[in-house]
mmCIF file of C-alpha atoms and ligand atoms in Angstrom:
data_model
loop_
_atom_site.group_PDB
_atom_site.id
_atom_site.type_symbol
_atom_site.label_atom_id
_atom_site.label_comp_id
_atom_site.label_asym_id
_atom_site.label_seq_id
_atom_site.Cartn_x
_atom_site.Cartn_y
_atom_site.Cartn_z
ATOM 1 C CA MET A 1 264.245 112.489 -35.591
ATOM 2 C CA GLY A 2 263.692 116.038 -36.770
ATOM 3 C CA LYS A 3 262.950 118.976 -34.572
ATOM 4 C CA ASN A 4 262.682 119.192 -30.802
ATOM 5 C CA ARG A 5 259.274 118.203 -29.629
ATOM 6 C CA ILE A 6 257.480 119.817 -26.709
ATOM 7 C CA VAL A 7 254.112 118.819 -25.268
ATOM 8 C CA LEU A 8 252.170 121.763 -23.847
ATOM 9 C CA ALA A 9 249.201 121.669 -21.453
ATOM 10 C CA TYR A 10 246.790 123.885 -23.352
ATOM 11 C CA SER A 11 243.676 125.581 -21.961
ATOM 12 C CA GLY A 12 242.836 127.790 -24.922
ATOM 13 C CA GLY A 13 243.451 130.963 -22.923
ATOM 14 C CA LEU A 14 245.816 133.782 -23.855
ATOM 15 C CA ASP A 15 248.837 132.582 -21.854
ATOM 16 C CA THR A 16 249.007 129.094 -23.265
ATOM 17 C CA SER A 17 248.131 130.364 -26.755
ATOM 18 C CA VAL A 18 251.107 132.715 -26.669
ATOM 19 C CA ALA A 19 253.162 129.834 -25.271
ATOM 20 C CA ILE A 20 252.616 127.747 -28.430
ATOM 21 C CA ARG A 21 254.341 130.329 -30.592
ATOM 22 C CA TRP A 22 256.927 131.249 -27.977
ATOM 23 C CA LEU A 23 258.040 127.625 -27.505
ATOM 24 C CA GLN A 24 258.337 127.157 -31.262
ATOM 25 C CA GLU A 25 260.601 130.197 -31.498
ATOM 26 C CA GLN A 26 262.738 129.721 -28.428
ATOM 27 C CA TYR A 27 263.391 126.014 -28.786
ATOM 28 C CA ASP A 28 263.012 125.590 -32.535
ATOM 29 C CA ALA A 29 260.400 123.036 -31.577
ATOM 30 C CA GLU A 30 257.283 121.305 -32.768
ATOM 31 C CA VAL A 31 254.583 121.925 -30.198
ATOM 32 C CA TYR A 32 251.955 119.328 -29.362
ATOM 33 C CA THR A 33 249.086 120.467 -27.178
ATOM 34 C CA VAL A 34 247.118 118.482 -24.634
ATOM 35 C CA THR A 35 243.680 119.581 -23.430
ATOM 36 C CA LEU A 36 241.610 117.596 -20.952
ATOM 37 C CA ASP A 37 237.870 117.604 -20.661
ATOM 38 C CA LEU A 38 237.401 117.632 -16.887
ATOM 39 C CA GLY A 39 233.831 118.798 -17.075
ATOM 40 C CA GLN A 40 234.899 122.436 -17.051
ATOM 41 C CA GLY A 41 232.110 123.244 -19.469
ATOM 42 C CA LYS A 42 234.373 124.617 -22.187
ATOM 43 C CA ASP A 43 234.069 123.396 -25.775
ATOM 44 C CA VAL A 44 237.266 121.389 -26.025
ATOM 45 C CA GLU A 45 236.902 120.984 -29.784
ATOM 46 C CA GLU A 46 237.043 124.749 -30.166
ATOM 47 C CA VAL A 47 240.162 124.729 -28.017
ATOM 48 C CA GLN A 48 241.654 122.046 -30.238
ATOM 49 C CA LYS A 49 240.921 124.066 -33.386
ATOM 50 C CA LYS A 50 242.460 127.118 -31.841
ATOM 51 C CA ALA A 51 245.666 125.253 -30.986
ATOM 52 C CA LEU A 52 245.978 124.048 -34.558
ATOM 53 C CA SER A 53 245.244 127.476 -36.001
ATOM 54 C CA ILE A 54 248.036 128.982 -33.897
ATOM 55 C CA GLY A 55 250.414 126.382 -35.190
ATOM 56 C CA ALA A 56 250.389 123.334 -32.955
ATOM 57 C CA LYS A 57 251.727 120.302 -34.806
ATOM 58 C CA GLU A 58 248.973 118.171 -33.304
ATOM 59 C CA ALA A 59 246.337 119.050 -30.735
ATOM 60 C CA PHE A 60 245.223 116.242 -28.432
ATOM 61 C CA VAL A 61 241.957 116.309 -26.545
ATOM 62 C CA PHE A 62 241.109 113.682 -23.948
ATOM 63 C CA ASP A 63 237.750 113.172 -22.323
ATOM 64 C CA VAL A 64 238.832 112.205 -18.824
ATOM 65 C CA GLN A 65 235.640 113.011 -16.960
ATOM 66 C CA GLU A 66 235.048 109.497 -15.661
ATOM 67 C CA GLU A 67 238.712 108.923 -14.893
ATOM 68 C CA PHE A 68 238.880 112.186 -12.973
ATOM 69 C CA LEU A 69 235.817 111.317 -10.935
ATOM 70 C CA ASN A 70 236.663 107.704 -10.211
ATOM 71 C CA GLU A 71 240.400 107.902 -9.652
ATOM 72 C CA TYR A 72 240.960 111.387 -8.270
ATOM 73 C CA VAL A 73 237.727 112.806 -6.865
ATOM 74 C CA LEU A 74 236.386 109.616 -5.265
ATOM 75 C CA PRO A 75 239.544 108.889 -3.240
ATOM 76 C CA ALA A 76 239.508 112.546 -2.179
ATOM 77 C CA LEU A 77 235.884 112.167 -1.070
ATOM 78 C CA TRP A 78 236.745 109.123 1.038
ATOM 79 C CA ALA A 79 239.670 111.010 2.528
ATOM 80 C CA GLN A 80 237.532 114.124 3.114
ATOM 81 C CA ALA A 81 240.254 116.086 1.365
ATOM 82 C CA VAL A 82 239.601 119.715 2.255
ATOM 83 C CA TYR A 83 242.567 122.073 2.559
ATOM 84 C CA GLU A 84 242.618 124.165 5.707
ATOM 85 C CA LYS A 85 239.065 123.001 6.400
ATOM 86 C CA ARG A 86 237.661 125.121 3.545
ATOM 87 C CA TYR A 87 238.858 124.252 0.064
ATOM 88 C CA PRO A 88 237.814 120.908 -1.485
ATOM 89 C CA LEU A 89 240.812 120.987 -3.829
ATOM 90 C CA ALA A 90 239.148 120.939 -7.259
ATOM 91 C CA THR A 91 242.102 122.592 -8.982
ATOM 92 C CA ALA A 92 244.696 120.651 -7.014
ATOM 93 C CA LEU A 93 243.118 117.294 -7.882
ATOM 94 C CA SER A 94 243.176 117.991 -11.610
ATOM 95 C CA ARG A 95 246.882 118.772 -11.867
ATOM 96 C CA PRO A 96 248.251 115.235 -11.401
ATOM 97 C CA LEU A 97 245.858 114.027 -14.090
ATOM 98 C CA ILE A 98 247.005 116.771 -16.464
ATOM 99 C CA ALA A 99 250.582 115.711 -15.731
ATOM 100 C CA LYS A 100 249.691 112.097 -16.489
ATOM 101 C CA TYR A 101 248.460 112.980 -19.975
ATOM 102 C CA LEU A 102 251.378 115.304 -20.672
ATOM 103 C CA VAL A 103 253.733 112.437 -19.885
ATOM 104 C CA LYS A 104 251.699 109.975 -21.934
ATOM 105 C CA VAL A 105 251.793 112.141 -25.059
ATOM 106 C CA ALA A 106 255.440 113.093 -24.510
ATOM 107 C CA GLU A 107 256.383 109.438 -24.380
ATOM 108 C CA GLU A 108 254.346 108.605 -27.461
ATOM 109 C CA LYS A 109 255.874 111.465 -29.413
ATOM 110 C CA GLY A 110 259.401 111.063 -28.094
ATOM 111 C CA ALA A 111 259.319 114.642 -26.824
ATOM 112 C CA MET A 112 262.216 116.122 -24.905
ATOM 113 C CA ALA A 113 260.051 118.243 -22.635
ATOM 114 C CA VAL A 114 256.583 119.065 -21.432
ATOM 115 C CA ALA A 115 255.388 122.618 -20.805
ATOM 116 C CA HIS A 116 252.648 124.400 -18.885
ATOM 117 C CA GLY A 117 251.322 127.940 -18.514
ATOM 118 C CA CYS A 118 251.649 128.338 -14.747
ATOM 119 C CA THR A 119 253.356 131.339 -13.243
ATOM 120 C CA GLY A 120 256.107 131.187 -10.660
ATOM 121 C CA LYS A 121 253.901 132.164 -7.729
ATOM 122 C CA GLY A 122 251.308 129.457 -7.568
ATOM 123 C CA ASN A 123 250.779 125.897 -6.444
ATOM 124 C CA ASP A 124 249.916 124.549 -9.863
ATOM 125 C CA GLN A 125 253.480 124.701 -11.200
ATOM 126 C CA VAL A 126 254.582 122.578 -8.253
ATOM 127 C CA ARG A 127 251.795 120.048 -8.692
ATOM 128 C CA ILE A 128 252.394 119.595 -12.392
ATOM 129 C CA GLU A 129 256.156 119.408 -12.191
ATOM 130 C CA VAL A 130 256.368 117.090 -9.192
ATOM 131 C CA SER A 131 253.763 114.824 -10.804
ATOM 132 C CA VAL A 132 255.671 114.755 -14.092
ATOM 133 C CA ALA A 133 258.854 113.915 -12.200
ATOM 134 C CA ALA A 134 257.093 111.068 -10.401
ATOM 135 C CA LEU A 135 255.795 109.598 -13.650
ATOM 136 C CA ASN A 136 258.870 110.120 -15.809
ATOM 137 C CA PRO A 137 261.944 111.613 -14.160
ATOM 138 C CA ASP A 138 263.739 111.952 -17.513
ATOM 139 C CA LEU A 139 261.361 114.543 -18.937
ATOM 140 C CA LYS A 140 262.273 118.205 -18.776
ATOM 141 C CA VAL A 141 259.625 120.755 -17.873
ATOM 142 C CA ILE A 142 259.445 124.224 -19.386
ATOM 143 C CA ALA A 143 257.316 126.948 -17.809
ATOM 144 C CA PRO A 144 257.258 129.803 -20.363
ATOM 145 C CA ALA A 145 255.359 132.218 -18.116
ATOM 146 C CA ARG A 146 258.122 131.850 -15.534
ATOM 147 C CA ILE A 147 260.756 132.711 -18.124
ATOM 148 C CA TRP A 148 259.397 135.274 -20.539
ATOM 149 C CA GLY A 149 258.607 138.050 -18.092
ATOM 150 C CA LEU A 150 255.878 139.569 -20.283
ATOM 151 C CA THR A 151 253.336 141.943 -18.760
ATOM 152 C CA ARG A 152 249.717 141.538 -19.752
ATOM 153 C CA GLU A 153 250.073 144.362 -22.316
ATOM 154 C CA GLN A 154 253.242 142.898 -23.810
ATOM 155 C CA GLU A 155 251.551 139.538 -24.069
ATOM 156 C CA ILE A 156 248.664 141.076 -25.998
ATOM 157 C CA GLU A 157 251.122 142.907 -28.242
ATOM 158 C CA TYR A 158 252.972 139.665 -28.888
ATOM 159 C CA ALA A 159 249.686 137.924 -29.638
ATOM 160 C CA ASN A 160 248.600 140.621 -32.087
ATOM 161 C CA ALA A 161 251.969 140.610 -33.817
ATOM 162 C CA ASN A 162 251.826 136.830 -34.212
ATOM 163 C CA GLY A 163 248.232 136.468 -35.323
ATOM 164 C CA ILE A 164 247.172 134.831 -32.085
ATOM 165 C CA PRO A 165 243.488 135.536 -31.410
ATOM 166 C CA VAL A 166 242.927 137.772 -28.387
ATOM 167 C CA PRO A 167 239.386 137.737 -26.955
ATOM 168 C CA ALA A 168 237.650 140.958 -28.054
ATOM 169 C CA THR A 169 236.452 141.808 -24.575
ATOM 170 C CA LEU A 170 239.451 141.207 -22.407
ATOM 171 C CA GLU A 171 237.894 138.955 -19.801
ATOM 172 C CA ARG A 172 237.114 140.302 -16.389
ATOM 173 C CA PRO A 173 240.271 140.634 -14.374
ATOM 174 C CA TYR A 174 239.861 137.268 -12.659
ATOM 175 C CA SER A 175 241.910 134.134 -12.977
ATOM 176 C CA ILE A 176 239.528 131.214 -13.103
ATOM 177 C CA ASP A 177 240.093 127.486 -13.090
ATOM 178 C CA GLN A 178 237.228 125.046 -13.068
ATOM 179 C CA ASN A 179 236.244 121.429 -13.367
ATOM 180 C CA ILE A 180 233.334 119.296 -12.240
ATOM 181 C CA TRP A 181 234.540 119.337 -8.582
ATOM 182 C CA GLY A 182 234.610 123.102 -8.302
ATOM 183 C CA ARG A 183 235.467 126.551 -9.542
ATOM 184 C CA SER A 184 238.433 128.613 -8.286
ATOM 185 C CA ILE A 185 238.441 132.382 -8.703
ATOM 186 C CA GLU A 186 241.272 134.760 -7.848
ATOM 187 C CA CYS A 187 242.796 138.176 -8.745
ATOM 188 C CA GLY A 188 241.181 141.585 -9.406
ATOM 189 C CA VAL A 189 239.392 143.112 -6.421
ATOM 190 C CA LEU A 190 239.547 139.755 -4.680
ATOM 191 C CA GLU A 191 243.192 140.474 -3.901
ATOM 192 C CA ASP A 192 241.990 142.739 -1.115
ATOM 193 C CA PRO A 193 240.890 140.280 1.572
ATOM 194 C CA TRP A 194 238.696 142.954 3.165
ATOM 195 C CA VAL A 195 236.552 143.428 0.055
ATOM 196 C CA GLU A 196 233.410 141.342 -0.224
ATOM 197 C CA PRO A 197 233.428 139.373 -3.493
ATOM 198 C CA PRO A 198 231.278 141.155 -6.096
ATOM 199 C CA GLU A 199 228.318 139.151 -7.319
ATOM 200 C CA GLU A 200 229.844 138.904 -10.808
ATOM 201 C CA VAL A 201 232.511 136.419 -9.683
ATOM 202 C CA PHE A 202 229.888 133.765 -9.022
ATOM 203 C CA GLU A 203 228.621 131.628 -11.872
ATOM 204 C CA TRP A 204 227.497 128.390 -10.290
ATOM 205 C CA THR A 205 225.682 129.709 -7.234
ATOM 206 C CA ARG A 206 222.822 132.151 -6.916
ATOM 207 C CA ASN A 207 222.799 134.943 -4.444
ATOM 208 C CA PRO A 208 220.853 133.533 -1.461
ATOM 209 C CA LYS A 209 218.538 136.564 -1.818
ATOM 210 C CA GLU A 210 217.284 135.136 -5.087
ATOM 211 C CA THR A 211 216.836 131.505 -4.169
ATOM 212 C CA PRO A 212 213.580 129.542 -3.890
ATOM 213 C CA ASP A 213 211.437 130.143 -0.816
ATOM 214 C CA GLU A 214 210.919 126.428 -0.374
ATOM 215 C CA PRO A 215 213.784 124.170 0.708
ATOM 216 C CA ALA A 216 214.965 121.297 -1.455
ATOM 217 C CA TYR A 217 215.311 117.861 0.122
ATOM 218 C CA LEU A 218 217.676 115.378 -1.478
ATOM 219 C CA GLU A 219 218.282 111.750 -0.686
ATOM 220 C CA ILE A 220 221.760 110.648 -1.656
ATOM 221 C CA GLY A 221 222.493 106.922 -1.688
ATOM 222 C CA PHE A 222 225.986 105.480 -1.223
ATOM 223 C CA GLU A 223 227.144 101.966 -2.041
ATOM 224 C CA ASN A 224 230.504 100.930 -0.611
ATOM 225 C CA GLY A 225 231.517 104.551 -0.416
ATOM 226 C CA VAL A 226 230.397 105.450 -3.925
ATOM 227 C CA PRO A 227 227.523 107.898 -4.292
ATOM 228 C CA THR A 228 225.240 106.214 -6.802
ATOM 229 C CA LEU A 229 221.679 107.320 -6.116
ATOM 230 C CA LEU A 230 220.010 110.680 -6.125
ATOM 231 C CA ARG A 231 216.306 111.022 -5.424
ATOM 232 C CA GLY A 232 215.969 107.279 -6.000
ATOM 233 C CA GLN A 233 217.615 107.272 -9.419
ATOM 234 C CA TYR A 234 220.956 105.828 -10.430
ATOM 235 C CA TYR A 235 223.516 108.322 -11.718
ATOM 236 C CA SER A 236 227.056 108.088 -12.995
ATOM 237 C CA LEU A 237 229.384 109.812 -10.589
ATOM 238 C CA PHE A 238 229.913 112.613 -13.069
ATOM 239 C CA ASN A 239 226.203 113.255 -13.567
ATOM 240 C CA LEU A 240 225.524 113.013 -9.862
ATOM 241 C CA VAL A 241 228.092 115.677 -9.027
ATOM 242 C CA ALA A 242 226.822 117.832 -11.903
ATOM 243 C CA GLU A 243 223.274 117.556 -10.592
ATOM 244 C CA LEU A 244 224.332 118.422 -7.046
ATOM 245 C CA ASN A 245 226.210 121.435 -8.401
ATOM 246 C CA ARG A 246 223.062 122.534 -10.147
ATOM 247 C CA ILE A 247 220.647 122.070 -7.237
ATOM 248 C CA GLY A 248 223.093 123.362 -4.640
ATOM 249 C CA GLY A 249 223.822 126.413 -6.763
ATOM 250 C CA GLU A 250 220.143 127.094 -7.285
ATOM 251 C CA HIS A 251 219.751 127.298 -3.501
ATOM 252 C CA GLY A 252 222.745 129.575 -3.132
ATOM 253 C CA PHE A 253 224.895 126.979 -1.439
ATOM 254 C CA GLY A 254 228.570 126.305 -2.138
ATOM 255 C CA ARG A 255 230.485 129.568 -1.873
ATOM 256 C CA VAL A 256 233.807 129.609 -0.049
ATOM 257 C CA ASP A 257 235.904 132.661 0.790
ATOM 258 C CA HIS A 258 239.336 131.605 1.939
ATOM 259 C CA VAL A 259 242.656 133.311 2.672
ATOM 260 C CA GLU A 260 244.851 130.308 2.125
ATOM 261 C CA ASN A 261 248.479 129.398 2.636
ATOM 262 C CA ARG A 262 250.174 128.600 -0.637
ATOM 263 C CA LEU A 263 253.029 126.156 -0.766
ATOM 264 C CA VAL A 264 255.430 128.848 -1.993
ATOM 265 C CA GLY A 265 254.939 130.747 1.238
ATOM 266 C CA ILE A 266 252.419 133.444 0.404
ATOM 267 C CA LYS A 267 248.883 133.896 1.595
ATOM 268 C CA SER A 268 246.323 134.374 -1.113
ATOM 269 C CA ARG A 269 242.637 135.183 -1.130
ATOM 270 C CA GLU A 270 240.593 132.660 -3.064
ATOM 271 C CA ILE A 271 236.935 132.319 -3.834
ATOM 272 C CA TYR A 272 235.532 128.891 -4.583
ATOM 273 C CA GLU A 273 232.191 127.633 -5.807
ATOM 274 C CA CYS A 274 231.777 123.965 -5.099
ATOM 275 C CA PRO A 275 228.220 123.047 -4.096
ATOM 276 C CA GLY A 276 228.388 119.417 -5.224
ATOM 277 C CA ALA A 277 231.700 118.758 -3.512
ATOM 278 C CA LEU A 278 230.588 120.290 -0.214
ATOM 279 C CA ILE A 279 227.288 118.389 -0.224
ATOM 280 C CA LEU A 280 228.948 115.050 -0.949
ATOM 281 C CA LEU A 281 231.739 115.584 1.552
ATOM 282 C CA ALA A 282 229.242 116.363 4.315
ATOM 283 C CA ALA A 283 226.918 113.510 3.381
ATOM 284 C CA TYR A 284 229.766 111.015 3.237
ATOM 285 C CA LYS A 285 231.139 112.077 6.617
ATOM 286 C CA ASP A 286 227.715 111.788 8.178
ATOM 287 C CA LEU A 287 227.121 108.284 6.866
ATOM 288 C CA GLU A 288 230.635 107.153 7.729
ATOM 289 C CA ASN A 289 230.058 108.339 11.271
ATOM 290 C CA LEU A 290 226.869 106.286 11.435
ATOM 291 C CA VAL A 291 228.490 103.004 10.392
ATOM 292 C CA MET A 292 231.923 103.296 11.995
ATOM 293 C CA PRO A 293 232.838 102.764 15.644
ATOM 294 C CA ARG A 294 234.028 105.676 17.706
ATOM 295 C CA ASP A 295 237.759 105.077 17.328
ATOM 296 C CA VAL A 296 237.571 105.425 13.546
ATOM 297 C CA THR A 297 235.528 108.611 13.813
ATOM 298 C CA HIS A 298 238.055 110.089 16.207
ATOM 299 C CA PHE A 299 241.235 108.926 14.468
ATOM 300 C CA LYS A 300 240.500 109.372 10.758
ATOM 301 C CA PRO A 301 240.510 113.211 10.772
ATOM 302 C CA TYR A 302 244.243 113.230 11.557
ATOM 303 C CA LEU A 303 244.881 111.346 8.335
ATOM 304 C CA GLU A 304 242.337 113.413 6.422
ATOM 305 C CA GLU A 305 244.203 116.576 7.248
ATOM 306 C CA LYS A 306 247.483 115.053 6.108
ATOM 307 C CA TYR A 307 245.850 113.766 2.931
ATOM 308 C CA ALA A 308 244.487 117.194 2.015
ATOM 309 C CA GLN A 309 247.893 118.696 2.575
ATOM 310 C CA LEU A 310 249.575 116.114 0.337
ATOM 311 C CA VAL A 311 247.094 116.836 -2.455
ATOM 312 C CA TYR A 312 247.466 120.580 -2.073
ATOM 313 C CA GLU A 313 251.236 120.336 -2.041
ATOM 314 C CA GLY A 314 251.553 118.338 -5.233
ATOM 315 C CA LEU A 315 252.334 114.937 -3.743
ATOM 316 C CA TRP A 316 249.521 112.960 -5.386
ATOM 317 C CA TYR A 317 251.918 110.364 -6.789
ATOM 318 C CA SER A 318 253.704 109.683 -3.525
ATOM 319 C CA PRO A 319 254.004 106.584 -1.342
ATOM 320 C CA LEU A 320 252.348 108.266 1.633
ATOM 321 C CA LYS A 321 249.342 109.453 -0.356
ATOM 322 C CA GLU A 322 248.930 106.054 -1.967
ATOM 323 C CA ALA A 323 249.151 104.238 1.362
ATOM 324 C CA LEU A 324 246.549 106.598 2.811
ATOM 325 C CA ASP A 325 244.324 105.744 -0.150
ATOM 326 C CA ALA A 326 244.406 102.091 0.856
ATOM 327 C CA PHE A 327 243.348 103.047 4.385
ATOM 328 C CA MET A 328 240.472 105.215 3.165
ATOM 329 C CA LYS A 329 239.300 102.596 0.665
ATOM 330 C CA LYS A 330 239.126 99.931 3.370
ATOM 331 C CA LEU A 331 236.794 102.079 5.450
ATOM 332 C CA ALA A 332 234.713 103.074 2.432
ATOM 333 C CA GLU A 333 233.650 99.440 1.940
ATOM 334 C CA GLN A 334 231.082 99.822 4.701
ATOM 335 C CA VAL A 335 229.804 103.255 3.812
ATOM 336 C CA THR A 336 226.513 102.116 2.361
ATOM 337 C CA GLY A 337 223.254 103.860 3.064
ATOM 338 C CA VAL A 338 221.216 106.969 2.442
ATOM 339 C CA VAL A 339 221.675 110.540 3.622
ATOM 340 C CA ARG A 340 218.963 113.160 3.575
ATOM 341 C CA VAL A 341 220.099 116.675 2.787
ATOM 342 C CA LYS A 342 218.222 119.950 3.020
ATOM 343 C CA LEU A 343 219.181 122.984 0.972
ATOM 344 C CA PHE A 344 217.719 126.337 1.812
ATOM 345 C CA LYS A 345 218.764 129.955 1.352
ATOM 346 C CA GLY A 346 222.476 129.374 1.041
ATOM 347 C CA ASN A 347 222.617 126.659 3.685
ATOM 348 C CA MET A 348 222.984 122.926 3.599
ATOM 349 C CA THR A 349 222.093 120.678 6.489
ATOM 350 C CA ILE A 350 222.034 116.940 6.877
ATOM 351 C CA VAL A 351 218.636 116.092 8.313
ATOM 352 C CA GLY A 352 218.610 112.287 8.186
ATOM 353 C CA ARG A 353 220.690 109.184 7.612
ATOM 354 C CA LYS A 354 220.118 105.419 7.513
ATOM 355 C CA SER A 355 222.117 102.301 6.744
ATOM 356 C CA ASP A 356 221.978 98.530 7.117
ATOM 357 C CA TYR A 357 225.403 98.889 8.742
ATOM 358 C CA SER A 358 224.201 101.566 11.132
ATOM 359 C CA LEU A 359 225.703 101.188 14.602
ATOM 360 C CA TYR A 360 223.009 103.405 16.047
ATOM 361 C CA ASP A 361 220.988 101.163 18.357
ATOM 362 C CA PHE A 362 217.648 102.537 19.446
ATOM 363 C CA GLY A 363 217.498 100.155 22.402
ATOM 364 C CA LEU A 364 220.785 101.541 23.669
ATOM 365 C CA ALA A 365 220.104 105.173 22.902
ATOM 366 C CA THR A 366 216.527 105.729 23.994
ATOM 367 C CA TYR A 367 215.491 107.399 27.242
ATOM 368 C CA ASP A 368 211.990 106.021 26.852
ATOM 369 C CA ARG A 369 210.492 102.582 27.261
ATOM 370 C CA GLY A 370 212.457 99.877 25.487
ATOM 371 C CA ASP A 371 215.729 100.977 27.063
ATOM 372 C CA LEU A 372 218.190 98.061 26.929
ATOM 373 C CA PHE A 373 221.238 99.830 28.274
ATOM 374 C CA ASP A 374 222.594 98.260 31.461
ATOM 375 C CA HIS A 375 222.594 101.259 33.786
ATOM 376 C CA LYS A 376 224.176 99.351 36.654
ATOM 377 C CA ALA A 377 227.226 98.493 34.545
ATOM 378 C CA SER A 378 228.127 102.189 34.482
ATOM 379 C CA GLU A 379 228.999 102.177 38.159
ATOM 380 C CA GLY A 380 231.949 99.810 37.789
ATOM 381 C CA PHE A 381 232.906 101.421 34.516
ATOM 382 C CA ILE A 382 233.222 104.850 36.089
ATOM 383 C CA LYS A 383 235.260 103.425 38.964
ATOM 384 C CA LEU A 384 237.891 102.092 36.595
ATOM 385 C CA TRP A 385 237.699 104.935 34.094
ATOM 386 C CA GLY A 386 238.297 107.469 36.811
ATOM 387 C CA LEU A 387 240.912 105.407 38.662
ATOM 388 C CA PRO A 388 243.979 107.345 37.435
ATOM 389 C CA ILE A 389 242.390 110.678 38.282
ATOM 390 C CA ARG A 390 241.207 109.481 41.697
ATOM 391 C CA THR A 391 244.659 108.065 42.468
ATOM 392 C CA GLN A 392 246.304 111.360 41.588
ATOM 393 C CA ALA A 393 243.810 113.332 43.677
ATOM 394 C CA ILE A 394 244.491 111.129 46.714
ATOM 395 C CA VAL A 395 248.255 111.565 46.370
ATOM 396 C CA HIS A 396 248.042 115.339 45.939
ATOM 397 C CA LYS A 397 245.799 115.662 48.949
ATOM 398 C CA LYS A 398 248.315 113.824 51.107
ATOM 399 C CA VAL A 399 251.189 115.949 49.834
ATOM 400 C CA LYS A 400 249.264 119.107 50.671
ATOM 401 C CA LYS A 401 248.632 117.936 54.200
ATOM 402 C CA GLY A 402 252.309 117.066 54.628
ATOM 403 C CA GLU A 403 251.539 113.373 54.921
ATOM 404 C CA ARG A 404 254.065 112.427 52.225
HETATM 405 N N1 LIG B 501 244.459 128.378 -4.939
HETATM 406 C C1 LIG B 501 243.889 127.222 -5.526
HETATM 407 C C2 LIG B 501 244.905 126.119 -5.554
HETATM 408 O O1 LIG B 501 246.055 126.357 -5.370
HETATM 409 C C3 LIG B 501 243.311 127.524 -6.885
HETATM 410 C C4 LIG B 501 244.290 127.796 -7.959
HETATM 411 C C5 LIG B 501 243.603 128.242 -9.187
HETATM 412 N N2 LIG B 501 244.478 128.119 -10.308
HETATM 413 C C6 LIG B 501 244.421 128.908 -11.357
HETATM 414 N N3 LIG B 501 245.258 128.669 -12.307
HETATM 415 N N4 LIG B 501 243.555 129.904 -11.449
HETATM 416 O O2 LIG B 501 244.546 124.987 -5.720
#
């Protein structure tokens, strides 16, 4: 075999563009790029052309939209994966899939290493590298941005000197990552957690000041945990999330402002736009609550929190995460029904739910005529329920009086 081969996760941005040339020079390597279409709305063919024009040996593009939705987003929906109760993990969920394709191409090409453009301060480096290790522990990982120590200006200089196209208007000073499940925005003025995010950071959601004066009502249908119906029409999961992003955004819903705890120990201020994710997560939870007995509703959140943490911390391909998936999938089997959602002026509320599996029993719940609840049974129930407390109270009373 000839030269060293390296497979680089390529976004088309400045960092990974510079990385193509840098890897070639430093490792005397042939660089293969991998770009995934995760519904981020970027023209991946343009990205592919760019990689080739900079000198990639081959530039691979994979349309993984359905795979991402079915195998990464759907399990996360069932698990209600939301980090620190705010962030639905769009970026975090995409990293193990990127790692999967890096490994796939590396194995096909007999590459010695894979590479990515992450810096040394973030979570993404951890997610990609731990995922690569889980899938093929023999592959090396190179993180150029962690090694080269170039400032932004030096990077641009390097790009100019090497004929690497630099966008004419240097983008706004934000770092943005997006896919169908959400958009993550950081850096620039957002680094001051006291400063309200300027309107320009938002692309998917309107300012609630400029939203329709009439609410939108949506009926979302779930079959065995899978959202399949919107306003009475069947949708692929991808199109359904896309449509919820659109409608949610139009009504100004889906903005998150979060000072979060990164795995590497720092707090960082992040802005997210994720209307579709937040609508589906809320609708799913509501329906699950309708069809599941109380113990499930009370117990599952403990596992949900752990699940979100595992995803955030790069442990997608881990025994614990996979075992939790089996748990979540079992419960999802009965999550069939319809949820009614109202969107209005930046807010989302669930206003109705129904299911053939509904455990809500009107006869038991009503205070009106038709009440079937056995009121007399409560007397004995309370006696036994309160027995430990009553016993303790009796003992303490005796102790106080000096009778024991
Ligand atoms: N803080 C989020 C996370 O760790 C978003 C990261 C965004 N990544 C990026 N390369 N801009 O999941």
